[in-house]
Amino acid sequence: MPIGDPGREQFRRAIVTLRNLHIAAALSPLFTLRAELLANDELSDRGGFDDPTRDHLVRLLVHCDRWRRRVTHNPEEQDLGDRIERALDTDVELSPGDMPFGGDDIQNQSGGLIDLPFALDGSDPDIPLQSQLKLKSTHAIVLLGAIDKAIVAWTRLNSRDRTRFITRYDSMRIYGHYQELLGYLTAFGGDENRVDVAQVLPSEEPLGPDDSPNRKAETGRGEG
């Protein structure tokens, strides 16, 4: 399937044809965060994931949020929210009014429609759908759901019809999704949030789910 086909499953509400290339640029680090989540073996641990994994994912989320700021049209330098940025102890502060792409002082040309350069239909092995995944960790399932919801939200912004930049209002809508992600990483991530898991899942039983404890059919005495 070519890029531009409609999304499926959790991406079925995504709008894959839009005008705003800055939205595609801001989605790029979010897809990196998603790929790192799915590739990390710590997220296979049903009991949770360690401090380094949590910190790594938070750093990637901070990068996502910096791109949100960069593509926000904010000449008045209004508050764009800094909770994500403050999640890391960093010496580098990004000004909310920093606009590296220019275009604030003149009327820009209109741009044509583009196809989102990410395949959300399951054809890209680097962007698998939920049905193509086998996640043992419920934490990973929740985090993946929050990331995918943010991806869909980006494509549905009213600013998708602009040639460049997003409005401050749309920016704050995405900020809400990133706050949710930060909340999940804080609540589920890190050594102190790990829990003990004693049993294996039925699907992991060497002899199959039907041989799992409490799932095997039993016959009472005297029957047969």
CSV table of C-alpha atoms in Angstrom, one decimal, residues 84-224:
chain,number,residue,atom,x,y,z
A,84,ILE,CA,7.7,18.7,29.7
A,85,GLU,CA,10.9,20.8,29.3
A,86,ARG,CA,11.4,20.9,33.1
A,87,ALA,CA,11.1,17.1,33.3
A,88,LEU,CA,14.8,17.0,32.7
A,89,ASP,CA,17.6,18.8,34.5
A,90,THR,CA,19.2,20.5,31.5
A,91,ASP,CA,21.3,23.6,31.0
A,92,VAL,CA,19.8,24.3,27.6
A,93,GLU,CA,16.6,26.4,27.7
A,94,LEU,CA,14.6,26.8,24.4
A,95,SER,CA,12.8,30.1,24.1
A,96,PRO,CA,9.1,29.5,23.4
A,97,GLY,CA,9.3,32.3,20.8
A,98,ASP,CA,12.2,30.7,18.9
A,99,MET,CA,11.0,30.4,15.3
A,100,PRO,CA,13.8,28.9,13.2
A,101,PHE,CA,11.7,28.7,10.1
A,102,GLY,CA,10.9,32.4,9.7
A,103,GLY,CA,7.8,33.7,8.0
A,104,ASP,CA,6.4,35.9,10.8
A,105,ASP,CA,6.8,39.2,9.1
A,106,ILE,CA,5.6,38.6,5.5
A,107,GLN,CA,2.6,36.9,3.8
A,108,ASN,CA,3.6,33.4,2.9
A,109,GLN,CA,2.7,31.6,-0.3
A,110,SER,CA,0.0,28.9,-0.2
A,111,GLY,CA,1.2,25.4,-0.3
A,112,GLY,CA,-0.3,22.3,-1.9
A,113,LEU,CA,-1.6,19.2,-0.2
A,114,ILE,CA,0.9,16.5,0.9
A,115,ASP,CA,0.6,12.9,1.9
A,116,LEU,CA,1.8,12.3,5.4
A,117,PRO,CA,5.2,10.7,4.9
A,118,PHE,CA,4.5,7.9,7.5
A,119,ALA,CA,2.4,4.8,6.6
A,120,LEU,CA,-0.3,4.3,9.2
A,121,ASP,CA,-2.0,1.4,7.4
A,122,GLY,CA,0.2,-1.4,8.7
A,123,SER,CA,2.4,-1.7,5.6
A,124,ASP,CA,5.5,-0.2,7.3
A,125,PRO,CA,7.2,-2.7,9.6
A,126,ASP,CA,8.6,0.2,11.6
A,127,ILE,CA,5.1,1.5,12.4
A,128,PRO,CA,3.2,-1.7,13.3
A,129,LEU,CA,-0.5,-1.7,14.2
A,130,GLN,CA,-1.7,-3.1,17.5
A,131,SER,CA,-2.8,-6.3,15.9
A,132,GLN,CA,0.7,-6.9,14.7
A,133,LEU,CA,2.2,-6.6,18.2
A,134,LYS,CA,2.4,-8.9,21.1
A,135,LEU,CA,3.0,-6.8,24.2
A,136,LYS,CA,3.2,-8.6,27.5
A,137,SER,CA,3.6,-5.4,29.5
A,138,THR,CA,0.4,-3.5,30.3
A,139,HIS,CA,2.6,-0.5,30.9
A,140,ALA,CA,3.8,-0.7,27.3
A,141,ILE,CA,0.2,-1.1,26.1
A,142,VAL,CA,-0.9,2.1,27.9
A,143,LEU,CA,2.2,4.1,26.7
A,144,LEU,CA,1.8,3.0,23.2
A,145,GLY,CA,-1.9,3.9,23.2
A,146,ALA,CA,-1.0,7.4,24.5
A,147,ILE,CA,1.6,7.9,21.8
A,148,ASP,CA,-0.7,6.7,19.0
A,149,LYS,CA,-3.5,9.0,20.3
A,150,ALA,CA,-1.0,11.9,20.1
A,151,ILE,CA,-0.1,11.0,16.6
A,152,VAL,CA,-3.7,11.0,15.5
A,153,ALA,CA,-4.3,14.3,17.3
A,154,TRP,CA,-1.5,16.0,15.4
A,155,THR,CA,-3.0,15.0,12.0
A,156,ARG,CA,-6.5,16.3,13.1
A,157,LEU,CA,-5.4,19.8,14.2
A,158,ASN,CA,-7.2,22.6,12.5
A,159,SER,CA,-3.7,23.9,11.6
A,160,ARG,CA,-3.3,21.0,9.1
A,161,ASP,CA,-4.9,23.4,6.6
A,162,ARG,CA,-2.2,26.0,7.1
A,163,THR,CA,0.9,25.8,4.9
A,164,ARG,CA,3.3,26.1,7.9
A,165,PHE,CA,3.2,26.5,11.7
A,166,ILE,CA,0.4,25.6,14.1
A,167,THR,CA,-1.6,28.0,16.2
A,168,ARG,CA,-0.9,28.4,19.9
A,169,TYR,CA,-4.3,26.8,20.6
A,170,ASP,CA,-3.5,23.7,18.6
A,171,SER,CA,-0.1,23.6,20.3
A,172,MET,CA,-1.6,23.6,23.7
A,173,ARG,CA,-3.9,20.7,22.6
A,174,ILE,CA,-0.8,18.6,21.8
A,175,TYR,CA,0.8,19.8,25.0
A,176,GLY,CA,-2.0,18.1,26.8
A,177,HIS,CA,-1.2,14.8,25.1
A,178,TYR,CA,2.4,15.1,26.0
A,179,GLN,CA,1.5,15.9,29.6
A,180,GLU,CA,-0.5,12.6,29.7
A,181,LEU,CA,2.5,10.7,28.3
A,182,LEU,CA,4.8,12.3,31.0
A,183,GLY,CA,2.3,11.3,33.6
A,184,TYR,CA,2.3,7.7,32.5
A,185,LEU,CA,6.1,7.6,32.4
A,186,THR,CA,6.3,9.0,35.9
A,187,ALA,CA,3.6,6.7,37.3
A,188,PHE,CA,4.8,3.5,35.7
A,189,GLY,CA,8.5,4.0,35.1
A,190,GLY,CA,11.5,3.7,37.3
A,191,ASP,CA,12.8,1.2,39.7
A,192,GLU,CA,10.6,2.4,42.6
A,193,ASN,CA,7.4,1.7,40.5
A,194,ARG,CA,8.3,-1.9,39.7
A,195,VAL,CA,6.0,-4.6,41.0
A,196,ASP,CA,6.6,-8.4,41.5
A,197,VAL,CA,5.1,-10.7,38.9
A,198,ALA,CA,5.3,-14.4,39.8
A,199,GLN,CA,3.4,-16.2,37.0
A,200,VAL,CA,3.8,-16.5,33.3
A,201,LEU,CA,1.0,-15.6,30.8
A,202,PRO,CA,-1.1,-18.4,29.4
A,203,SER,CA,0.3,-17.6,25.9
A,204,GLU,CA,3.8,-18.2,27.3
A,205,GLU,CA,3.1,-21.7,28.6
A,206,PRO,CA,5.4,-24.3,26.7
A,207,LEU,CA,2.4,-26.6,26.2
A,208,GLY,CA,0.0,-23.8,25.2
A,209,PRO,CA,-2.8,-21.8,26.9
A,210,ASP,CA,-5.0,-24.8,27.5
A,211,ASP,CA,-2.3,-26.2,29.8
A,212,SER,CA,-2.2,-23.1,32.0
A,213,PRO,CA,-3.2,-23.4,35.7
A,214,ASN,CA,-6.9,-22.9,36.3
A,215,ARG,CA,-7.6,-23.1,32.6
A,216,LYS,CA,-7.4,-26.8,32.1
A,217,ALA,CA,-10.7,-28.7,32.1
A,218,GLU,CA,-11.0,-30.8,35.2
A,219,THR,CA,-13.3,-33.8,35.9
A,220,GLY,CA,-14.7,-34.4,39.4
A,221,ARG,CA,-14.2,-37.7,41.2
A,222,GLY,CA,-16.7,-40.4,40.3
A,223,GLU,CA,-17.2,-39.0,36.8
A,224,GLY,CA,-16.3,-40.6,33.6
